[in-house]
Short mmCIF file of C-alpha atoms in Angstrom, two decimals:
data_model
loop_
_atom_site.label_atom_id
_atom_site.label_comp_id
_atom_site.label_asym_id
_atom_site.label_seq_id
_atom_site.Cartn_x
_atom_site.Cartn_y
_atom_site.Cartn_z
CA MET A 733 51.64 -38.76 -28.88
CA SER A 734 48.01 -37.89 -28.23
CA ASN A 735 45.25 -38.41 -30.75
CA GLN A 736 45.07 -34.62 -31.14
CA ASP A 737 48.81 -34.37 -31.87
CA GLU A 738 48.50 -37.05 -34.53
CA LEU A 739 45.58 -35.27 -36.18
CA LEU A 740 47.38 -31.92 -36.11
CA GLY A 741 50.36 -33.56 -37.78
CA GLU A 742 48.11 -34.93 -40.51
CA TYR A 743 46.51 -31.50 -40.90
CA LYS A 744 49.90 -29.95 -41.56
CA GLU A 745 50.68 -32.65 -44.09
CA HIS A 746 47.44 -32.46 -46.08
CA LEU A 747 45.82 -29.02 -45.73
CA LEU A 748 46.95 -25.74 -47.23
CA GLY A 749 48.51 -23.58 -44.53
CA VAL A 750 46.49 -20.42 -45.07
CA PHE A 751 45.24 -20.48 -41.48
CA GLY A 752 48.63 -21.19 -39.91
CA ASP A 753 48.87 -24.10 -37.50
CA PRO A 754 45.62 -24.77 -35.63
CA SER A 755 46.01 -25.25 -31.90
CA LEU A 756 43.17 -27.72 -31.34
CA VAL A 757 41.15 -30.40 -33.09
CA LEU A 758 37.57 -29.91 -31.92
CA VAL A 759 35.22 -32.87 -32.21
CA SER A 760 31.98 -31.94 -30.44
CA GLY A 761 30.09 -29.15 -28.77
CA GLU A 762 27.10 -28.64 -26.52
CA GLY A 763 25.68 -25.28 -25.53
CA VAL A 764 28.58 -22.92 -24.80
CA TYR A 765 31.18 -25.70 -24.53
CA VAL A 766 33.33 -27.56 -27.06
CA THR A 767 35.46 -30.68 -26.63
CA ASP A 768 38.76 -31.48 -28.33
CA ALA A 769 40.09 -34.77 -29.71
CA ASN A 770 41.68 -35.60 -26.35
CA GLY A 771 38.41 -35.16 -24.50
CA LYS A 772 39.20 -31.78 -22.90
CA ARG A 773 36.28 -29.36 -22.58
CA TYR A 774 36.47 -25.58 -23.16
CA LEU A 775 34.15 -22.65 -22.54
CA ASP A 776 33.72 -21.18 -26.03
CA LEU A 777 33.99 -17.40 -25.74
CA LEU A 778 34.48 -16.93 -29.50
CA ALA A 779 31.57 -18.90 -31.05
CA GLY A 780 33.44 -19.57 -34.28
CA ILE A 781 34.18 -15.82 -34.45
CA ALA A 782 30.63 -14.60 -33.77
CA VAL A 783 29.03 -17.40 -35.80
CA ASN A 784 27.46 -19.88 -33.37
CA ALA A 785 24.83 -17.51 -32.03
CA LEU A 786 22.81 -20.39 -30.55
CA GLY A 787 25.86 -22.18 -29.23
CA HIS A 788 26.56 -25.75 -30.26
CA ALA A 789 23.96 -28.42 -31.08
CA HIS A 790 20.98 -26.27 -30.10
CA PRO A 791 17.97 -28.62 -30.31
CA ALA A 792 15.86 -26.29 -32.48
CA TRP A 793 18.73 -25.76 -34.93
CA VAL A 794 19.65 -29.45 -35.06
CA ARG A 795 16.03 -30.44 -35.60
CA ALA A 796 15.51 -27.96 -38.44
CA VAL A 797 18.72 -28.88 -40.26
CA SER A 798 18.20 -32.63 -39.78
CA GLU A 799 14.62 -32.53 -41.05
CA GLN A 800 15.60 -30.45 -44.06
CA ALA A 801 18.58 -32.70 -44.87
CA GLY A 802 16.17 -35.61 -44.98
CA THR A 803 13.88 -33.80 -47.38
CA LEU A 804 15.75 -31.53 -49.81
CA ALA A 805 19.25 -30.12 -49.51
CA HIS A 806 20.07 -28.40 -52.81
CA ILE A 807 18.08 -27.37 -55.87
CA SER A 808 20.23 -24.80 -57.77
CA ASN A 809 19.21 -21.22 -58.40
CA LEU A 810 16.99 -22.26 -61.31
CA PHE A 811 14.34 -22.90 -58.67
CA THR A 812 13.41 -21.69 -55.21
CA SER A 813 12.14 -23.24 -52.00
CA PRO A 814 9.78 -22.16 -49.21
CA GLY A 815 12.74 -21.71 -46.87
CA SER A 816 14.39 -18.97 -48.91
CA ILE A 817 11.11 -17.08 -49.17
CA HIS A 818 10.37 -17.39 -45.46
CA LEU A 819 13.89 -16.44 -44.33
CA ALA A 820 13.91 -13.40 -46.63
CA GLU A 821 10.54 -12.33 -45.22
CA LYS A 822 11.85 -12.79 -41.68
CA LEU A 823 15.03 -10.79 -42.33
CA LEU A 824 13.06 -7.90 -43.79
CA GLU A 825 10.67 -8.02 -40.84
CA VAL A 826 13.18 -8.12 -37.96
CA THR A 827 15.44 -5.47 -39.46
CA GLY A 828 12.58 -3.07 -40.16
CA ALA A 829 13.60 -2.71 -43.81
CA PRO A 830 11.52 -0.25 -45.85
CA GLU A 831 8.75 -1.35 -48.21
CA GLY A 832 10.02 -2.80 -51.46
CA SER A 833 13.26 -4.18 -49.98
CA HIS A 834 14.71 -7.49 -51.16
CA VAL A 835 17.27 -10.11 -50.09
CA PHE A 836 20.02 -11.95 -51.97
CA PHE A 837 21.40 -15.09 -50.29
CA ALA A 838 25.05 -16.13 -50.56
CA ASN A 839 27.34 -18.38 -48.51
CA SER A 840 29.63 -16.04 -46.58
CA GLY A 841 30.32 -12.48 -45.56
CA SER A 842 32.90 -12.05 -48.29
CA GLU A 843 30.34 -13.12 -50.90
CA ALA A 844 27.73 -10.78 -49.46
CA ASN A 845 30.21 -7.90 -49.68
CA GLU A 846 31.15 -8.88 -53.24
CA ALA A 847 27.47 -8.51 -54.11
CA ALA A 848 27.40 -5.12 -52.38
CA PHE A 849 30.48 -4.01 -54.35
CA LYS A 850 28.73 -4.93 -57.60
CA LEU A 851 25.61 -3.11 -56.40
CA ALA A 852 27.77 0.00 -55.94
CA ARG A 853 29.15 -0.37 -59.47
CA ARG A 854 25.66 -0.66 -60.92
CA HIS A 855 24.53 2.40 -58.95
CA GLY A 856 27.50 4.33 -60.29
CA ARG A 857 26.44 3.60 -63.86
CA ALA A 858 22.80 4.38 -63.21
CA HIS A 859 23.67 7.72 -61.57
CA PRO A 860 26.65 9.25 -63.44
CA ASP A 861 28.68 12.22 -62.22
CA ALA A 862 28.39 15.82 -63.42
CA GLN A 863 30.42 15.01 -66.54
CA GLY A 864 28.13 12.14 -67.44
CA GLN A 865 30.71 9.52 -66.46
CA PRO A 866 29.90 6.49 -64.27
CA ARG A 867 30.69 6.98 -60.60
CA THR A 868 33.53 4.50 -60.05
CA ARG A 869 34.78 5.25 -56.53
CA VAL A 870 33.80 3.56 -53.27
CA LEU A 871 34.77 4.99 -49.90
CA ALA A 872 35.74 2.48 -47.21
CA LEU A 873 37.15 3.15 -43.77
CA GLU A 874 40.59 2.76 -42.31
CA ASN A 875 40.84 -0.33 -40.05
CA SER A 876 37.99 -1.96 -41.96
CA PHE A 877 37.68 -5.67 -42.72
CA HIS A 878 35.21 -6.80 -45.39
CA GLY A 879 36.66 -10.13 -46.52
CA ARG A 880 39.47 -11.82 -48.43
CA THR A 881 38.07 -12.43 -51.90
CA MET A 882 39.38 -9.95 -54.44
CA GLY A 883 36.51 -7.46 -54.34
CA SER A 884 35.97 -7.60 -50.59
CA LEU A 885 39.74 -7.46 -50.13
CA ALA A 886 39.84 -4.23 -52.11
CA LEU A 887 37.37 -2.82 -49.56
CA THR A 888 39.50 -4.08 -46.65
CA ALA A 889 42.01 -1.59 -45.30
CA LYS A 890 44.83 -3.67 -43.81
CA ALA A 891 47.88 -3.46 -46.05
CA ALA A 892 49.23 -6.86 -44.97
CA TYR A 893 46.11 -8.54 -46.36
CA ARG A 894 46.03 -6.48 -49.55
CA GLU A 895 49.60 -6.08 -50.77
CA PRO A 896 50.40 -9.73 -51.65
CA PHE A 897 47.49 -9.74 -54.11
CA GLU A 898 47.69 -6.35 -55.78
CA PRO A 899 46.58 -5.04 -58.19
CA LEU A 900 43.13 -5.29 -56.63
CA PRO A 901 39.90 -4.00 -58.18
CA ALA A 902 40.36 -0.25 -58.52
CA GLY A 903 38.40 2.68 -57.25
CA VAL A 904 38.40 2.12 -53.48
CA THR A 905 39.58 4.97 -51.26
CA HIS A 906 40.16 4.33 -47.55
CA ILE A 907 39.46 7.30 -45.31
CA PRO A 908 39.56 7.84 -41.54
CA ALA A 909 36.19 7.74 -39.80
CA THR A 910 35.99 11.50 -39.32
CA ALA A 911 33.42 14.02 -40.45
CA GLU A 912 36.12 16.10 -42.13
CA ALA A 913 37.47 13.19 -44.18
CA LEU A 914 34.00 12.09 -45.25
CA GLU A 915 32.93 15.61 -46.25
CA ARG A 916 36.11 16.04 -48.30
CA ALA A 917 36.13 12.65 -50.05
CA LEU A 918 32.42 12.19 -50.80
CA ASP A 919 32.03 13.95 -54.14
CA ASP A 920 29.99 13.10 -57.22
CA THR A 921 32.50 10.47 -58.39
CA VAL A 922 31.62 8.25 -55.39
CA SER A 923 29.03 5.53 -55.90
CA ALA A 924 28.94 4.20 -52.33
CA VAL A 925 30.26 4.44 -48.78
CA ILE A 926 30.72 1.13 -46.95
CA ALA A 927 31.21 0.89 -43.20
CA GLU A 928 31.05 -1.58 -40.31
CA PRO A 929 29.09 -0.10 -37.38
CA VAL A 930 31.50 -1.99 -35.10
CA GLN A 931 34.93 -2.88 -36.49
CA GLY A 932 35.41 -6.32 -34.99
CA GLU A 933 38.66 -7.40 -36.62
CA ALA A 934 40.21 -4.06 -35.68
CA GLY A 935 39.66 -4.76 -31.99
CA VAL A 936 35.92 -4.10 -31.47
CA HIS A 937 35.71 -0.36 -32.09
CA GLY A 938 32.43 1.42 -32.74
CA LEU A 939 32.32 4.30 -35.18
CA PRO A 940 32.65 7.81 -33.72
CA GLU A 941 29.39 9.24 -32.48
CA GLY A 942 27.40 10.77 -35.31
CA PHE A 943 29.59 9.41 -38.12
CA LEU A 944 27.11 6.91 -39.55
CA ALA A 945 24.28 9.43 -39.30
CA LEU A 946 26.41 11.93 -41.21
CA ALA A 947 27.25 9.30 -43.80
CA ARG A 948 23.52 8.62 -44.25
CA ARG A 949 22.76 12.31 -44.76
CA LEU A 950 25.68 13.02 -47.09
CA THR A 951 25.15 9.94 -49.26
CA ARG A 952 21.53 10.98 -49.77
CA GLU A 953 22.51 14.55 -50.61
CA ARG A 954 25.33 13.56 -52.97
CA GLY A 955 23.74 10.61 -54.72
CA ALA A 956 25.77 7.73 -53.28
CA LEU A 957 24.69 4.52 -51.57
CA LEU A 958 25.28 3.82 -47.88
CA ILE A 959 26.26 0.16 -47.45
CA VAL A 960 26.52 -1.20 -43.92
CA ASP A 961 28.55 -4.36 -43.26
CA GLU A 962 26.80 -6.20 -40.41
CA VAL A 963 28.56 -9.52 -41.07
CA GLN A 964 30.00 -9.65 -37.54
CA SER A 965 27.84 -7.11 -35.71
CA GLY A 966 24.39 -8.10 -36.97
CA MET A 967 21.81 -10.76 -36.08
CA GLY A 968 21.66 -9.96 -32.38
CA ARG A 969 25.38 -9.97 -31.69
CA THR A 970 25.33 -6.41 -30.33
CA GLY A 971 21.91 -6.80 -28.71
CA ALA A 972 20.01 -5.59 -31.78
CA TRP A 973 19.25 -7.08 -35.18
CA LEU A 974 21.37 -4.30 -36.69
CA ALA A 975 24.17 -2.53 -34.84
CA ALA A 976 23.54 0.40 -37.19
CA THR A 977 20.14 1.00 -35.59
CA ALA A 978 21.72 2.65 -32.57
CA GLN A 979 23.84 4.91 -34.81
CA LEU A 980 21.22 6.13 -37.29
CA PRO A 981 18.38 8.60 -36.65
CA GLU A 982 14.97 7.04 -36.12
CA GLY A 983 13.37 6.12 -39.42
CA GLU A 984 16.64 6.04 -41.35
CA PHE A 985 17.97 2.87 -42.99
CA PRO A 986 21.07 2.02 -45.07
CA ASP A 987 20.69 1.42 -48.81
CA ALA A 988 22.16 -2.05 -48.42
CA VAL A 989 23.15 -4.28 -45.51
CA THR A 990 25.33 -7.39 -45.61
CA PHE A 991 25.01 -10.33 -43.21
CA ALA A 992 26.67 -13.69 -42.55
CA LYS A 993 28.26 -15.30 -39.46
CA GLY A 994 25.43 -15.44 -36.90
CA LEU A 995 22.72 -15.62 -39.57
CA GLY A 996 23.21 -19.37 -40.08
CA GLY A 997 24.03 -20.27 -36.50
CA GLY A 998 26.96 -22.38 -37.70
CA PHE A 999 25.84 -23.17 -41.25
CA PRO A 1000 27.39 -21.12 -44.10
CA VAL A 1001 24.85 -18.41 -44.93
CA GLY A 1002 25.47 -14.90 -46.21
CA ALA A 1003 22.99 -12.29 -47.35
CA MET A 1004 22.69 -8.84 -48.85
CA LEU A 1005 19.58 -6.80 -48.10
CA THR A 1006 18.73 -4.04 -50.58
CA ALA A 1007 16.52 -1.29 -49.19
CA GLY A 1008 13.54 -0.14 -51.22
CA PRO A 1009 12.52 -0.76 -54.85
CA GLU A 1010 15.03 1.57 -56.54
CA VAL A 1011 18.15 0.03 -54.99
CA SER A 1012 16.68 -3.47 -55.33
CA ALA A 1013 16.29 -2.94 -59.09
CA LEU A 1014 20.01 -2.24 -59.64
CA LEU A 1015 20.98 -5.90 -60.06
CA GLY A 1016 18.91 -7.70 -62.67
CA ALA A 1017 18.66 -11.27 -63.94
CA GLY A 1018 22.05 -12.70 -64.82
CA GLN A 1019 24.05 -9.87 -63.25
CA HIS A 1020 24.92 -11.77 -60.09
CA GLY A 1021 24.51 -15.27 -58.72
CA THR A 1022 25.88 -18.19 -56.75
CA THR A 1023 25.48 -21.94 -57.01
CA PHE A 1024 24.86 -22.73 -53.37
CA GLY A 1025 23.36 -19.47 -52.07
CA GLY A 1026 19.83 -19.87 -50.76
CA ASN A 1027 19.92 -23.68 -50.77
CA PRO A 1028 17.18 -25.30 -48.65
CA LEU A 1029 19.59 -26.66 -46.03
CA ALA A 1030 21.14 -23.24 -45.40
CA MET A 1031 17.73 -21.59 -45.31
CA ALA A 1032 16.49 -24.07 -42.72
CA ALA A 1033 19.52 -23.26 -40.55
CA GLY A 1034 19.01 -19.52 -40.97
CA LEU A 1035 15.30 -19.61 -40.24
CA ALA A 1036 15.84 -21.77 -37.14
CA THR A 1037 18.51 -19.35 -35.94
CA VAL A 1038 16.45 -16.20 -36.38
CA THR A 1039 13.27 -17.65 -34.87
CA THR A 1040 15.18 -19.07 -31.89
CA LEU A 1041 16.89 -15.72 -31.29
CA GLU A 1042 13.39 -14.26 -31.09
CA ASN A 1043 11.71 -17.02 -29.11
CA GLU A 1044 14.41 -17.24 -26.42
CA ASN A 1045 14.89 -13.45 -26.05
CA LEU A 1046 18.56 -13.80 -26.91
CA LEU A 1047 19.00 -10.20 -28.04
CA GLU A 1048 18.06 -9.13 -24.53
CA ASN A 1049 20.43 -11.74 -23.14
CA ALA A 1050 23.24 -10.35 -25.31
CA ARG A 1051 22.65 -6.89 -23.89
CA ASP A 1052 22.35 -7.99 -20.27
CA VAL A 1053 25.13 -10.56 -20.10
CA GLY A 1054 27.37 -8.41 -22.27
CA ALA A 1055 27.01 -5.44 -19.92
CA HIS A 1056 27.60 -7.67 -16.88
CA LEU A 1057 30.70 -9.27 -18.41
CA ALA A 1058 32.15 -5.93 -19.50
CA GLN A 1059 31.71 -4.38 -16.08
CA ARG A 1060 33.38 -7.29 -14.35
CA LEU A 1061 36.26 -7.25 -16.83
CA ARG A 1062 36.86 -3.55 -16.12
CA GLU A 1063 37.50 -4.45 -12.49
CA VAL A 1064 40.30 -6.91 -13.29
CA PRO A 1065 43.84 -5.61 -12.59
CA GLY A 1066 45.80 -5.54 -15.82
CA VAL A 1067 42.79 -4.62 -17.97
CA ASP A 1068 43.26 -1.20 -19.53
CA GLU A 1069 39.99 -0.68 -21.44
CA VAL A 1070 36.83 -2.62 -22.32
CA ARG A 1071 34.62 -1.83 -25.35
CA GLN A 1072 31.27 -3.61 -25.25
CA TYR A 1073 28.51 -3.89 -27.85
CA GLY A 1074 26.16 -6.59 -26.63
CA LEU A 1075 28.22 -9.78 -26.65
CA LEU A 1076 30.92 -8.37 -28.92
CA ILE A 1077 33.61 -7.21 -26.52
CA GLY A 1078 37.14 -5.87 -26.99
CA VAL A 1079 39.51 -5.99 -24.01
CA ASP A 1080 42.73 -3.98 -24.07
CA LEU A 1081 45.35 -5.32 -21.68
CA VAL A 1082 48.07 -3.24 -20.03
CA ALA A 1083 51.26 -3.51 -22.05
CA GLU A 1084 54.65 -3.54 -20.35
CA ASN A 1085 56.37 -2.11 -23.43
CA SER A 1086 55.75 -1.37 -27.10
CA GLU A 1087 56.66 -4.93 -28.13
CA ASP A 1088 54.45 -6.66 -25.56
CA THR A 1089 52.25 -9.42 -27.06
CA VAL A 1090 50.34 -10.02 -23.87
CA ALA A 1091 47.02 -10.72 -25.61
CA GLN A 1092 48.39 -13.57 -27.73
CA ARG A 1093 50.00 -15.08 -24.65
CA VAL A 1094 46.78 -14.79 -22.66
CA VAL A 1095 44.91 -16.59 -25.47
CA ALA A 1096 47.36 -19.50 -25.22
CA ALA A 1097 47.21 -19.60 -21.41
CA ALA A 1098 43.41 -19.38 -21.49
CA ARG A 1099 43.26 -22.31 -23.87
CA GLU A 1100 45.36 -24.36 -21.46
CA ALA A 1101 42.92 -23.37 -18.70
CA GLY A 1102 39.85 -24.36 -20.76
CA PHE A 1103 38.73 -21.10 -22.41
CA ILE A 1104 38.60 -20.24 -26.11
CA LEU A 1105 38.97 -16.60 -27.19
CA ASN A 1106 41.22 -14.74 -29.60
CA ALA A 1107 43.46 -11.71 -29.97
CA THR A 1108 42.91 -9.07 -32.63
CA GLY A 1109 46.24 -7.40 -31.86
CA PRO A 1110 49.24 -7.65 -29.52
CA THR A 1111 47.32 -6.31 -26.52
CA THR A 1112 43.64 -6.75 -27.47
CA LEU A 1113 41.38 -9.71 -26.72
CA ARG A 1114 38.08 -10.28 -28.49
CA LEU A 1115 35.15 -12.05 -26.86
CA ALA A 1116 32.14 -13.07 -28.97
CA PRO A 1117 30.51 -15.97 -27.11
CA PRO A 1118 27.26 -17.69 -28.06
CA LEU A 1119 24.28 -15.47 -27.33
CA ILE A 1120 22.90 -18.15 -25.01
CA ILE A 1121 25.74 -17.71 -22.50
CA THR A 1122 24.72 -16.97 -18.91
CA ALA A 1123 26.33 -14.48 -16.55
CA GLU A 1124 27.47 -17.37 -14.36
CA GLN A 1125 29.25 -19.06 -17.25
CA ALA A 1126 30.88 -15.79 -18.31
CA ASP A 1127 32.00 -15.16 -14.73
CA THR A 1128 34.18 -18.29 -14.76
CA PHE A 1129 36.44 -16.56 -17.28
CA VAL A 1130 36.52 -13.29 -15.35
CA GLU A 1131 37.51 -15.17 -12.21
CA ALA A 1132 40.28 -16.99 -14.08
CA LEU A 1133 41.67 -13.91 -15.88
CA PRO A 1134 43.81 -12.50 -13.00
CA GLN A 1135 45.67 -15.80 -12.72
CA LEU A 1136 46.05 -16.01 -16.50
CA LEU A 1137 47.61 -12.54 -16.56
CA GLU A 1138 49.90 -13.44 -13.68
CA THR A 1139 50.94 -16.64 -15.48
CA VAL A 1140 51.88 -14.92 -18.73
CA ARG A 1141 53.78 -12.17 -16.90
CA ALA A 1142 55.74 -14.76 -14.97
CA ARG A 1143 56.65 -16.60 -18.17
#
């Protein structure tokens, strides 16, 4: 039995099985590669599910986290640190947030979306409906994923995630991403609309053209907030700081934006940005909080990530390498469709029948061949590599894919 097999056996014995059985024990990483407990190296095309924006062990990130760990790691939310102030300033700057905007730091995307849910509740009380009652409804989209904690789970559409834990917090209505559905559902009982500009967990699908712009206009007209979940799509992943930028008219901005994943470059960091002074005043002292959010160690990781994304022109790299990779994937026999937003890419494979699970089988075969990626459905692959990846590194997967498809078909 290999060292990895022994460790996986111990995992099954000691850890709660909420993630199923892991396939690998990873012990180190460098750049766009990771190494398992048996010493095998893999090209990481998933980056911890869009988290490791700078890849693994980036010198600037390691230096910042190491220096901070040797100085001050945690201080509680009774105090603050220079890092939280500087990272908040940087987030507001790179996103182009309007004057008077603020940032709340948490530890994950789910936590950031919990904060946004509470923001919507506060807005609903501050701006009652025509009968003088608090607005209690939130509109979320079909195929959405906003997290697994109880509030964020209520916002998430997938029944398989929701049903085992019902009753969930009430008041969430899931609608299709169509103009007709939005027009019909967005009345004066709605406090907020929440949407992902690119639905990553659903298979990397952008919103229909004009939908987010319509949501911005209607929420303004009807007194609701527009909350944009950029947990997976933000921080350069799609080639821009905000994926919503490409979908909103120039000069427009959401009322709140949530971040996580790539923000910390591998360290747990989440954030909610509130746009302008009115929205930022909705949550007051004591109305929300977190023990670890904004701790100096996380802030050092976040600041190193954002500044390195800027200094190394990695948003441009995401656009260029993403476009190159997508085009090459479209030329592979057996690929049905490719959806590309920077370095967030969904690849639909040709299915032989309605029960074909070709994507899951390709993931397993790719792992054997030294590539890490994942499947978001029976026939859909998701690629979200580190933003430092080169076209040459990405090409090694494209060149291997025809053989991987042939292998799984033969099996």
